[in-house]
Coordinates of C-alpha atoms (C1' of nucleotides) in Angstrom, one line a residue:
Chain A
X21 CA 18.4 7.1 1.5
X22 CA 16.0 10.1 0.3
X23 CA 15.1 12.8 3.0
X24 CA 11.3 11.7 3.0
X25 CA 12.9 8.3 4.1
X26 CA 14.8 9.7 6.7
X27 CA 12.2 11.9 8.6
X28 CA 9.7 9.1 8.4
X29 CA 12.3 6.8 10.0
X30 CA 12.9 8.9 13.1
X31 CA 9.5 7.9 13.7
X32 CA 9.8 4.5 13.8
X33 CA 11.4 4.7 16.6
X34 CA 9.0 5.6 19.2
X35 CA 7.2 2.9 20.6
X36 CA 5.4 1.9 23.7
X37 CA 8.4 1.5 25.9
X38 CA 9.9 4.9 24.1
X39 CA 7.0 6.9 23.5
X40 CA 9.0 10.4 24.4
X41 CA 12.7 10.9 22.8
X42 CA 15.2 14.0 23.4
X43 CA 16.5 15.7 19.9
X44 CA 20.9 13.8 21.0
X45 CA 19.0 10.4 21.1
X46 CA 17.0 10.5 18.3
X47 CA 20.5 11.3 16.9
X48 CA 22.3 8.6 18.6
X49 CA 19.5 5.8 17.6
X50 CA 19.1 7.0 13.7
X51 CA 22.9 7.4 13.4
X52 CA 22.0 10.7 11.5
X53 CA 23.6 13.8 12.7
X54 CA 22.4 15.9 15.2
X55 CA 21.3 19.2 12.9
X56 CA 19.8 17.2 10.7
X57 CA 17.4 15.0 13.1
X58 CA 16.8 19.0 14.3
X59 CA 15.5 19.5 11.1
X60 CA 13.5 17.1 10.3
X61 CA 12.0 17.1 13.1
X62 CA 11.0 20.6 13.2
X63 CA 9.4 19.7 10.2
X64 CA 7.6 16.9 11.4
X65 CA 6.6 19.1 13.9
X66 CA 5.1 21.5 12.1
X67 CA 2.7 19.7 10.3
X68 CA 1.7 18.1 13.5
X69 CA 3.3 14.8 13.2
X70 CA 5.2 14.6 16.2
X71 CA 5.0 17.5 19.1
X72 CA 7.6 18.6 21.6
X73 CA 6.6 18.4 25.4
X74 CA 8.2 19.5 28.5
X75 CA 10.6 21.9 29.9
X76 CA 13.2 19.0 28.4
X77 CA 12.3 19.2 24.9
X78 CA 11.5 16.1 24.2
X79 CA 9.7 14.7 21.3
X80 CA 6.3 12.1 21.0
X81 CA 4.4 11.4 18.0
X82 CA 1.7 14.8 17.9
X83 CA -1.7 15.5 17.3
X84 CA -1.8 15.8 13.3
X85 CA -0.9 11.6 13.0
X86 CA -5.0 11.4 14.7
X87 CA -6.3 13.3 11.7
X88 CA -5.0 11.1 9.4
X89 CA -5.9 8.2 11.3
X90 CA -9.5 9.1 11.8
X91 CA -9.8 9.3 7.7
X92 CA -7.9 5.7 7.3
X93 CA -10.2 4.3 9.5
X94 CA -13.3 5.5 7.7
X95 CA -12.1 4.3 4.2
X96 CA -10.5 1.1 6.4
X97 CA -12.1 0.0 9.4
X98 CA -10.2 -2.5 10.2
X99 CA -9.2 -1.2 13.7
X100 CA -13.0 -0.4 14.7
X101 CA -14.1 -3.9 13.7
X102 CA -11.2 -5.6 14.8
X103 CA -11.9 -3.9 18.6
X104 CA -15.9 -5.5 18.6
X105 CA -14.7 -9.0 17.9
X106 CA -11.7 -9.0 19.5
X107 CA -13.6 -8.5 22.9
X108 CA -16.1 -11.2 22.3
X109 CA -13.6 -13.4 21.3
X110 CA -11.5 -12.9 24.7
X111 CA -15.2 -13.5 26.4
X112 CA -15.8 -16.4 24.7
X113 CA -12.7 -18.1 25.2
X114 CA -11.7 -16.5 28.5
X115 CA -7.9 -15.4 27.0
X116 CA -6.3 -12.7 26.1
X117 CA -6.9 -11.7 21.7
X118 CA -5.6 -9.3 19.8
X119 CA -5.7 -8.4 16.1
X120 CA -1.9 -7.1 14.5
X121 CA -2.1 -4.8 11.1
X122 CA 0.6 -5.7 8.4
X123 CA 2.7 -2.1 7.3
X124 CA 5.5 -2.7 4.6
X125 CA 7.9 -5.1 6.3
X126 CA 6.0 -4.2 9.7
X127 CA 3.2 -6.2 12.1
X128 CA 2.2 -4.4 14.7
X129 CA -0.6 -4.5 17.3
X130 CA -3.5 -2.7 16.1
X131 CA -6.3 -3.9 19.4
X132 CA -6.2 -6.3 22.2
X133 CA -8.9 -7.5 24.8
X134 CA -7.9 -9.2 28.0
X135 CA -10.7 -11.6 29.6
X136 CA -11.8 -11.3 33.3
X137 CA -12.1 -15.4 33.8
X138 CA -8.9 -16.0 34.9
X139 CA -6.5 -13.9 37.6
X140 CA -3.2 -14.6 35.2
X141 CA -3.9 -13.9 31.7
X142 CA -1.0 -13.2 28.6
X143 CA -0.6 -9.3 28.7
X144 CA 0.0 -7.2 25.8
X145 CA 1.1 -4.0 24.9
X146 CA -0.4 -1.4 22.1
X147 CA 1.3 -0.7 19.3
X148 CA 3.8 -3.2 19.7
X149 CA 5.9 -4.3 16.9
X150 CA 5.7 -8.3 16.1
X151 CA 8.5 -10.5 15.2
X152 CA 6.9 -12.2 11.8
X153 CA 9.0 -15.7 12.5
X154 CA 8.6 -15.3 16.4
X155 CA 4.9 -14.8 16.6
X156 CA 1.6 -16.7 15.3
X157 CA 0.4 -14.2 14.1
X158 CA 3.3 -12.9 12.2
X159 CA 3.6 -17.0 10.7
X160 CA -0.2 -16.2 9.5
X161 CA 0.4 -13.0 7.9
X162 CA 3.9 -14.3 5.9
X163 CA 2.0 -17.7 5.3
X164 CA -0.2 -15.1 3.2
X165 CA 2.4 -12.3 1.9
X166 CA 4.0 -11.8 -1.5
X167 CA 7.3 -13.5 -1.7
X168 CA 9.0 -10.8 -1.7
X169 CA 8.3 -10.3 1.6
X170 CA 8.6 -13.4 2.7
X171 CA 12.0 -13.7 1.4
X172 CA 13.1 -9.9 2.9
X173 CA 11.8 -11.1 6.3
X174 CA 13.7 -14.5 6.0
X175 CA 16.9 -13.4 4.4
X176 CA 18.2 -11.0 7.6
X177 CA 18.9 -12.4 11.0
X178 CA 16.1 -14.1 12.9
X179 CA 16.0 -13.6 17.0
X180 CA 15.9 -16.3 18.9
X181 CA 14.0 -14.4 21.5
X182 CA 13.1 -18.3 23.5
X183 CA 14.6 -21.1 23.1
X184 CA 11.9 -22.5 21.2
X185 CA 12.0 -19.9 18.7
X186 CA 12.3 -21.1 15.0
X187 CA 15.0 -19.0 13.3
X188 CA 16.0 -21.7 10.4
X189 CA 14.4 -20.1 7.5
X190 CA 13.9 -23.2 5.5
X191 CA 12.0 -24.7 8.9
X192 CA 10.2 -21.9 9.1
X193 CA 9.1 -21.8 5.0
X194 CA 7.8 -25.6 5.9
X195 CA 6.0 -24.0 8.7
X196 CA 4.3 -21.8 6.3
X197 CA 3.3 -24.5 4.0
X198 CA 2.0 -26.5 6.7
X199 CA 0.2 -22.9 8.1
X200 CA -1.4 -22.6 4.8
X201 CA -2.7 -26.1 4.5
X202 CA -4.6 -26.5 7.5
X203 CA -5.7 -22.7 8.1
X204 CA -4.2 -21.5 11.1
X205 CA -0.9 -20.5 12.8
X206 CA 0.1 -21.9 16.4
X207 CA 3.1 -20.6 18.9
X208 CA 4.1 -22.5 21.5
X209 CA 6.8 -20.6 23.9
X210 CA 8.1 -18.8 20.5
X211 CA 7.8 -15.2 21.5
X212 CA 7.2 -15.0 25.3
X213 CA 8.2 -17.9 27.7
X214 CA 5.0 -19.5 28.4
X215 CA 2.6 -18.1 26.1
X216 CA 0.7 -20.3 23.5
X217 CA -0.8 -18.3 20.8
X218 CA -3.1 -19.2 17.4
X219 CA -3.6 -16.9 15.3
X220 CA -5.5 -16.3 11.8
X221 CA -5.0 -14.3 8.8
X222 CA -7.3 -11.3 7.9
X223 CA -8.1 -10.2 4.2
X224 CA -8.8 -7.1 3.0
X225 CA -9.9 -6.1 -0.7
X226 CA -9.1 -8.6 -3.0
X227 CA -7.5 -11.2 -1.2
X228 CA -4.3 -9.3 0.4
X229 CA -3.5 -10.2 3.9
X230 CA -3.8 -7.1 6.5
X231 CA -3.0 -8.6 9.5
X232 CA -3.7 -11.4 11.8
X233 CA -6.3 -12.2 14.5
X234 CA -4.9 -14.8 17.5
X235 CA -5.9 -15.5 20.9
X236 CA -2.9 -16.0 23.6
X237 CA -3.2 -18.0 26.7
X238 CA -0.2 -19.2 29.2
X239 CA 0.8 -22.6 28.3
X240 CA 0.0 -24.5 31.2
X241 CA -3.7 -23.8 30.7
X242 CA -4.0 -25.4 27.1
X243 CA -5.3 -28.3 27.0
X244 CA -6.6 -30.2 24.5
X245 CA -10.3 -29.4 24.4
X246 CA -9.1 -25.4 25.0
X247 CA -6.7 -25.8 22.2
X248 CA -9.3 -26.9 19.7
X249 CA -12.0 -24.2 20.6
X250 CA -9.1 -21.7 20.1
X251 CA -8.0 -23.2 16.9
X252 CA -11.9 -22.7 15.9
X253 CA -13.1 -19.7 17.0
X254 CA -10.0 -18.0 15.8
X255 CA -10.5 -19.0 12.2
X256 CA -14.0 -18.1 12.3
X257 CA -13.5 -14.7 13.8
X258 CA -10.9 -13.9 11.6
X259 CA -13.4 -15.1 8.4
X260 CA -16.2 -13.0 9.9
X261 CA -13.5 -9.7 10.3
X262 CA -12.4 -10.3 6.7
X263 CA -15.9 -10.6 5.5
X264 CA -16.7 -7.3 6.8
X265 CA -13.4 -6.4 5.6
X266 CA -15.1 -6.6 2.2
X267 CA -12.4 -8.9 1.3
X268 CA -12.6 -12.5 -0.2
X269 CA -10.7 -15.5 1.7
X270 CA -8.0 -17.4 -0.8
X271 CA -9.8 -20.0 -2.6
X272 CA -7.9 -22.6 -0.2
X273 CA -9.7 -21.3 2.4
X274 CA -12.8 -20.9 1.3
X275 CA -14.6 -24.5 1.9
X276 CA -13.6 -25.7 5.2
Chain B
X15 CA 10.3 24.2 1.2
X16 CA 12.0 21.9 2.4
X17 CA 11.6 17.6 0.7
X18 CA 9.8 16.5 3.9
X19 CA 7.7 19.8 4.2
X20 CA 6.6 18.7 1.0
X21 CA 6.1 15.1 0.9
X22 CA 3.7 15.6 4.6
X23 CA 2.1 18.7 3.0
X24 CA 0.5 16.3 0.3
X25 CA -1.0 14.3 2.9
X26 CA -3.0 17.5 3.4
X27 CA -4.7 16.6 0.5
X28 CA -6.2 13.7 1.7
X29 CA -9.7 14.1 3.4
X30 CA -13.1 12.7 3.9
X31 CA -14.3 14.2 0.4
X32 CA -11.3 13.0 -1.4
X33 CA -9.9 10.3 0.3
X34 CA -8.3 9.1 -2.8
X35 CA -5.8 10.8 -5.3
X36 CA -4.5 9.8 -8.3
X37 CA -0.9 10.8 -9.0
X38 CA -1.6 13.5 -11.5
X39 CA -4.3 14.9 -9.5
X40 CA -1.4 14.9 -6.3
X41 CA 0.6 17.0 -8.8
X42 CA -2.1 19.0 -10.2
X43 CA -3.4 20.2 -6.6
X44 CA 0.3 20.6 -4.9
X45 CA 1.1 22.4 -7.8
X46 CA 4.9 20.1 -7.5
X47 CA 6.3 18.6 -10.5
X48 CA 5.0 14.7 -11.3
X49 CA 8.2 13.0 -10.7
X50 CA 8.7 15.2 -7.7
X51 CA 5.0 13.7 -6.2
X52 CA 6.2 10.5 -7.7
X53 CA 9.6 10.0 -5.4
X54 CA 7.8 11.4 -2.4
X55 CA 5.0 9.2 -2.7
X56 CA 7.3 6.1 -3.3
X57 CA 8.8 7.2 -0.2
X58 CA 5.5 7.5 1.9
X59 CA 4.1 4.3 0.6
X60 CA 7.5 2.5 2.0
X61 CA 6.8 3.6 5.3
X62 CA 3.1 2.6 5.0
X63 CA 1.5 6.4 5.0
X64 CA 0.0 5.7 2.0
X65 CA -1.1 3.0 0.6
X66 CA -1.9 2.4 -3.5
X67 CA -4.6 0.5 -4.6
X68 CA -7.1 -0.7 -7.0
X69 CA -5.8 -0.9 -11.2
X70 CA -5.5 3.1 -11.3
X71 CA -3.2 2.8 -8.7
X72 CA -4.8 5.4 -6.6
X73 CA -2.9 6.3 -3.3
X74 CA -5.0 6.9 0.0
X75 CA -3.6 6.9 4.0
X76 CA -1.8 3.8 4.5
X77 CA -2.0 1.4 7.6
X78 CA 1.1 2.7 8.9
X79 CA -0.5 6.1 10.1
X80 CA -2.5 3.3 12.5
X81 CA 0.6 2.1 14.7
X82 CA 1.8 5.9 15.0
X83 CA -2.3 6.5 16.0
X84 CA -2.7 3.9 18.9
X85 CA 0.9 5.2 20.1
X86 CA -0.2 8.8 20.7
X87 CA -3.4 7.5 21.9
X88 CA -1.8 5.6 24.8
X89 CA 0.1 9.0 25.4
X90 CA -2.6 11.5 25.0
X91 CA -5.4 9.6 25.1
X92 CA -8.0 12.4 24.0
X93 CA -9.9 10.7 21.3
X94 CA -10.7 7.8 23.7
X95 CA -11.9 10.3 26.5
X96 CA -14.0 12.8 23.7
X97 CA -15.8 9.8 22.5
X98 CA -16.8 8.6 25.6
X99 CA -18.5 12.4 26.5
X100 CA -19.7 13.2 23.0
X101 CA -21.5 10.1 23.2
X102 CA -22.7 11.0 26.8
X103 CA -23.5 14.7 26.0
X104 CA -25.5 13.8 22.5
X105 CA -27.4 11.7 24.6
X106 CA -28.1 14.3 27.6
X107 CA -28.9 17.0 25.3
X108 CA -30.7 15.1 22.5
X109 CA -28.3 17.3 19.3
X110 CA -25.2 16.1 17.8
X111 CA -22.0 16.8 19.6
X112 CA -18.5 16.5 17.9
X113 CA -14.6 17.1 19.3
X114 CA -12.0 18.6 17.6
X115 CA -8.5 18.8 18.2
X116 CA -5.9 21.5 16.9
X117 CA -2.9 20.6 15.5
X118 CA -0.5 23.5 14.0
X119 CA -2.8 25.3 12.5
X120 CA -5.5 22.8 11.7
X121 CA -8.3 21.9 13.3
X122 CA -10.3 19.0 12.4
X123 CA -12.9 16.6 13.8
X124 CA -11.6 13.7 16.3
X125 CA -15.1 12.0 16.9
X126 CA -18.6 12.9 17.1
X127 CA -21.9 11.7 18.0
X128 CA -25.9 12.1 17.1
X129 CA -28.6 11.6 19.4
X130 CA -31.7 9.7 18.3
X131 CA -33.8 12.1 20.0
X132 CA -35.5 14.3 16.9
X133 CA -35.5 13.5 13.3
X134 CA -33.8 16.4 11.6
X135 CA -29.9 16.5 13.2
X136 CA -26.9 18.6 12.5
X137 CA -24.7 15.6 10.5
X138 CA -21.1 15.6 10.9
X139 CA -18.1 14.2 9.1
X140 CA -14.6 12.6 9.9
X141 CA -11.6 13.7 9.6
X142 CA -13.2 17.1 8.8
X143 CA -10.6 20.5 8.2
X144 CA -12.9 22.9 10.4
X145 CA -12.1 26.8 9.8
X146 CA -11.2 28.4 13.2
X147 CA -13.4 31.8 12.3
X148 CA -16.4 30.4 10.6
X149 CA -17.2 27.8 13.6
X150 CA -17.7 27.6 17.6
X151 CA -15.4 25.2 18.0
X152 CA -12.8 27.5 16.2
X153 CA -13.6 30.5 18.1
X154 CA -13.2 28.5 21.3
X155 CA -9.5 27.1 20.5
X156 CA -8.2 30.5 19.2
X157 CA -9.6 32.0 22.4
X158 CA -7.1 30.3 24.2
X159 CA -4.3 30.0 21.5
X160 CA -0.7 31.7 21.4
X161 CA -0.9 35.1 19.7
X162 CA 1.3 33.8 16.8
X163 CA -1.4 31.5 15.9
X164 CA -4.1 34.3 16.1
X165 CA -2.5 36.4 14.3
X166 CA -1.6 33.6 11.3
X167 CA -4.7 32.6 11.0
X168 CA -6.3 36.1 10.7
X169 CA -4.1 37.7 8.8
X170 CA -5.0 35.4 5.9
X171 CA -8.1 36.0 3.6
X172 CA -10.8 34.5 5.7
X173 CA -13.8 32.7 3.6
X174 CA -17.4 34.0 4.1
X175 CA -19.4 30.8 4.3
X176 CA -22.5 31.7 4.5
X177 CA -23.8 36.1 5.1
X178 CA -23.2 35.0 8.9
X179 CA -19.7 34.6 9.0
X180 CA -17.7 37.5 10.4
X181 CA -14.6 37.9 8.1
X182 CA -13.5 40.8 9.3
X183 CA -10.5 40.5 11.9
X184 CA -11.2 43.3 14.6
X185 CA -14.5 41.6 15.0
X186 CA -13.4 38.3 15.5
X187 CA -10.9 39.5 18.2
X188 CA -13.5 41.4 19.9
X189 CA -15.6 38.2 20.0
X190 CA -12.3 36.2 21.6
X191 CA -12.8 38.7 24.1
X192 CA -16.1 38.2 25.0
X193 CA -15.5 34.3 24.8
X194 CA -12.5 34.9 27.2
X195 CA -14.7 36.2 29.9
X196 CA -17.6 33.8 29.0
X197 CA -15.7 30.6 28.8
X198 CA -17.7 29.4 25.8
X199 CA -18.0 30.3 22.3
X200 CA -20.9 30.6 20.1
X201 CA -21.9 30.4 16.4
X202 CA -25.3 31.1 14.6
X203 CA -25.2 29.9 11.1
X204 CA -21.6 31.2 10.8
X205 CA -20.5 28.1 9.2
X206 CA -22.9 26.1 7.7
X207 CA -26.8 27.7 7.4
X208 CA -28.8 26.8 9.8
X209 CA -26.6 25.4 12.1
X210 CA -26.4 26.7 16.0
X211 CA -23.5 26.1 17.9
X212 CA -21.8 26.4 21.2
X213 CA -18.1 25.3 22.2
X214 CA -16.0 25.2 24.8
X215 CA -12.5 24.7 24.7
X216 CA -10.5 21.4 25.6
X217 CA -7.1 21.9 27.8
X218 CA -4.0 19.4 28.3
X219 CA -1.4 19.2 30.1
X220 CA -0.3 22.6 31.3
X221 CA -3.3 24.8 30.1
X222 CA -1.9 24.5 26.7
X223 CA -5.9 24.5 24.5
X224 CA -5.5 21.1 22.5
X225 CA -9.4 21.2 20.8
X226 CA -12.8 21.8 21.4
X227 CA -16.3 20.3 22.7
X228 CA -19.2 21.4 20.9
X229 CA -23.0 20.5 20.6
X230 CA -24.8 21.9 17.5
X231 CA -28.3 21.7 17.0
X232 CA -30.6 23.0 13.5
X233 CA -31.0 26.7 14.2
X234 CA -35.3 26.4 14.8
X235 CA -34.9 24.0 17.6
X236 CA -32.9 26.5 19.6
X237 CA -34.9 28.3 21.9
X238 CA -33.8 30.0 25.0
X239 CA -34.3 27.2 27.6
X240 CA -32.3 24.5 25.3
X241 CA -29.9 27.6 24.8
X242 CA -28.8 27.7 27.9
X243 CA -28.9 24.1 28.9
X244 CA -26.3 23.6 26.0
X245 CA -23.9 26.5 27.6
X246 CA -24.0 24.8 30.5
X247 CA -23.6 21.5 29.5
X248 CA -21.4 22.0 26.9
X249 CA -18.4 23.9 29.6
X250 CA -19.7 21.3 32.2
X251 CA -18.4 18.4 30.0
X252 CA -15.4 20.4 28.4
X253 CA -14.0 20.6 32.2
X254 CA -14.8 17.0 32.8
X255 CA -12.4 16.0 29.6
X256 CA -9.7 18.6 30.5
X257 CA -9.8 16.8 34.1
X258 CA -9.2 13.4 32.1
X259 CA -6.4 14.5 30.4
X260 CA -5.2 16.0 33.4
X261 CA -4.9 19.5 32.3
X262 CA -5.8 22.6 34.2
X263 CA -7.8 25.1 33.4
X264 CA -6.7 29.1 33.0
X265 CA -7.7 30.5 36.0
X266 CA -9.8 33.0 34.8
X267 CA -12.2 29.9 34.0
X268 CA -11.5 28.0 37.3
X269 CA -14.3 29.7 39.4
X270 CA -17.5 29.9 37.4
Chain C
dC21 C1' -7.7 5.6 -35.6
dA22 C1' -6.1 9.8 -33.6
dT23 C1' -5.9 12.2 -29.3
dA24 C1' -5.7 12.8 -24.5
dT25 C1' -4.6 11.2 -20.1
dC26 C1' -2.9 8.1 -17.0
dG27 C1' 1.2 6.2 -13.9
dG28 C1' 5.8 5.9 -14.2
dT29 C1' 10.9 6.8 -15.7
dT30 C1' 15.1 9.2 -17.2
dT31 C1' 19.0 12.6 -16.7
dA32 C1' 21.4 17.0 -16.8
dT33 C1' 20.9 20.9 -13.8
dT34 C1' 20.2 23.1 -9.6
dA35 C1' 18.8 23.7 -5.2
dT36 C1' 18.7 21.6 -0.9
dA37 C1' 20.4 18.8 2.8
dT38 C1' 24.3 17.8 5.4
dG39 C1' 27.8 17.7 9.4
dA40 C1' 31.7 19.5 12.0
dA41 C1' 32.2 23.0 14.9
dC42 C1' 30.2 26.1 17.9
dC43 C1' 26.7 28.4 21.4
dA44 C1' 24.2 28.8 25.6
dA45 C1' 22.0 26.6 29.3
dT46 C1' 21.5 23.0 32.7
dG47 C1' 22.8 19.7 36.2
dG48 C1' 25.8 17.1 38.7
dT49 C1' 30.5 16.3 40.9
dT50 C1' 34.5 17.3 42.9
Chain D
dA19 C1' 32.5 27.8 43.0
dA20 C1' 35.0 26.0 39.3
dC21 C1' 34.6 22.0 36.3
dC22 C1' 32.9 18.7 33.1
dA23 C1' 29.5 16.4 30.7
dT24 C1' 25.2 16.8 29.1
dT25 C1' 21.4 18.9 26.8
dG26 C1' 18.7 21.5 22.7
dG27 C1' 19.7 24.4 19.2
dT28 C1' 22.5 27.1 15.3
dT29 C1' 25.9 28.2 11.7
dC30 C1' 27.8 27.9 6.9
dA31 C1' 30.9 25.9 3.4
dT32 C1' 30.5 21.8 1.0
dA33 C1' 28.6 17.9 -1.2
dT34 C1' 24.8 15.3 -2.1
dA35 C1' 20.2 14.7 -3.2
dA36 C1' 16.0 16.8 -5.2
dT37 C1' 14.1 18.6 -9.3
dA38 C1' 11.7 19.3 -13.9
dA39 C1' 11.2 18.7 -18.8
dA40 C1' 10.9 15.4 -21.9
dC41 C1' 9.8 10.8 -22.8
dC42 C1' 7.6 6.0 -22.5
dG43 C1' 4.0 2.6 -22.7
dA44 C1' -0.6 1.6 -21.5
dT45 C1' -5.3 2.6 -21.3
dA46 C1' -9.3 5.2 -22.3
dT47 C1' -12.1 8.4 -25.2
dG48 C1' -13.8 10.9 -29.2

DNA sequence: CATATCGGTTTATTATATGAACCAATGGTT
DNA sequence: AACCATTGGTTCATATAATAAACCGATATG
């Protein structure tokens, strides 16, 4: 593993429920040795990328990651767009939305909107990394991906994270067939207990999935007629994000 | 130089002018062998930093700079807050208003905002590298900035932008002085011509300066009473953000 | 058709990253 | 107060990983 590789992996692990991490456990978690993690991390530090805090030390992802983010977003707005319709999509359903952004071998929350109409509501968290078998939106996205991600994803261990999880591979390639036929991705119970979720993949440039929009509402609340105007409004947000997107929907996809 | 120095110093490159670089052109302006920009590209692009795209197989800042983005935002949620009051501030004093936020030694532009209010505006741009010497904003920051950061920033060649610019060092740290025991900082045509501008500096967590609010307004339109409603708006709603991010002011600026 | 430029690749050489051991400081615990 | 277990940070001989020149095939340009 190159150096590069290594210093960009110490930051994948902050994350919402780790977002500050001392220089002996970012050693302990990377399984890289202590004067090393010191140095790359110094030298992530000094170009902004992560910043240390506190009389403790301890790390969280710094100020210079914003510059760069501000420029992505100009040339790809995906997260600005996404935010708009995500919101009117919780209002018009009354449920919790959120759009997911595809990285490498990553999915992870980009934006979510809650809705006010009910007092329980699914919850999310920002910046959370998504389970690609375990998720609807994650079964959009790989319903959409290169093989070769499909078959990375597929080919290590699956969590069962409920038991209603699919982690059979070959189930879960049938899932994708049947995803790609009809349009959309459902969850029922596969991530979180009690949560249904559809979800619907967005384009960007020429066809290449960039992540997912889905709408997630506890179980008990889904009936049919709900289910349907999810199952609708989802695909034709997700169209209308990917047509601002500038990117073209796959031919299957494009006469409804 | 160490590999990672390197491989995040050509994310430098990247910026609103050039937001996408071939390969050669990576080597060309890092001045590192081909192959060298090659690896550490390869390497960037695994991790999502950069993405390539297009049939010349141009690389430009990759979705995974997003996750890292929404992270720090939930931590340090300044960008959030400054658009909120730049928005709020254009609006109350009819010029454009901008943010920007230091990191390292680079400061660049987090968000901005124009009012509607006149025809002819000061226009701003993302993402933007703003020199600390040549601009209000700049002045305001290294006001409040460790010495070590003073002193590297002036003891480089400073670039005259325009005849207003003060290059010369003694000057500039007579004027930190005077912006010290003003609380704001101000710039006549110092970095672009014809471009007024006041700042005042942006504090979190532990009076440690993290950017800058400024309002900057075409040079004729600045006449004493708009003059002074600026200064006094423009510390008014630099206080107001440092409150949000629950920093505290140096005390020399606590009692106006 | 020749030349130049592009992204990408190879491989011997060299420089850089590494990790065990070691500090100094802090904070409990006995 | 002495002790132990932590922490962040540092050192330096060693080994590994980065480097650069030359090369390749493709595309574009005169």
């Amino acid at each position: 593993m190159g150096t590069t590789s290594k210093a960009l992996s110490l930051l994948r692990l902050f994350s919402n429920s780790q977002p500050e991490i001392g220089l002996t456990e970012l050693s302990r978690q990377s399984g890289m040795n202590k004067a090393t993690v010191y140095r790359l991390m110094s030298d992530l530090a000094e170009y902004g990328f992560v910043e240390q805090v506190g009389a403790d030390r301890m790390y969280r992802i710094g100020p210079g990651i914003m510059r760069l983010a501000v420029l992505r977003e100009t040339t790809v707005p995906l997260r600005s767009i996404a935010k708009e319709h995500v919101r009117a999509l919780a209002e018009e359903i009354g449920e919790t939305t959120h759009v997911s952004q595809v990285s490498g071998d990553e999915l992870s929350t980009l934006t979510y909107a809650y809705s006010a109409k009910h007092g329980t509501r699914v919850t999310m968290e920002d910046a959370e990394r998504l389970p690609f078998h375990a998720t609807s939106s994650g079964l959009a996205v790989l319903t959409y991906s290169k093989v070769a991600l499909v078959d990375a994803i597929l080919s290590k261990p699956l969590d069962k994270r409920t038991s209603h999880t699919m982690v059979d591979p070959s189930q879960i390639r049938d899932e994708l067939g049947r995803i790609s036929a009809r349009g959309y991705a459902e969850s029922v119970s596969g991530f979180e207990q009690d949560v249904h979720s559809v979800a619907a993949p967005i384009f960007a440039g020429g066809a290449t999935v960039c992540g997912a929009l889905a709408i997630a509402a506890p179980v008990g609340r889904v009936n049919e007629a709900l289910r349907s105007r999810m199952i609708a409004a989802v695909q034709e947000r997700a169209r209308m994000i990917t047509d601002l997107m500038a990117g073209a929907m796959p031919v299957s996809l494009d006469s409804p």
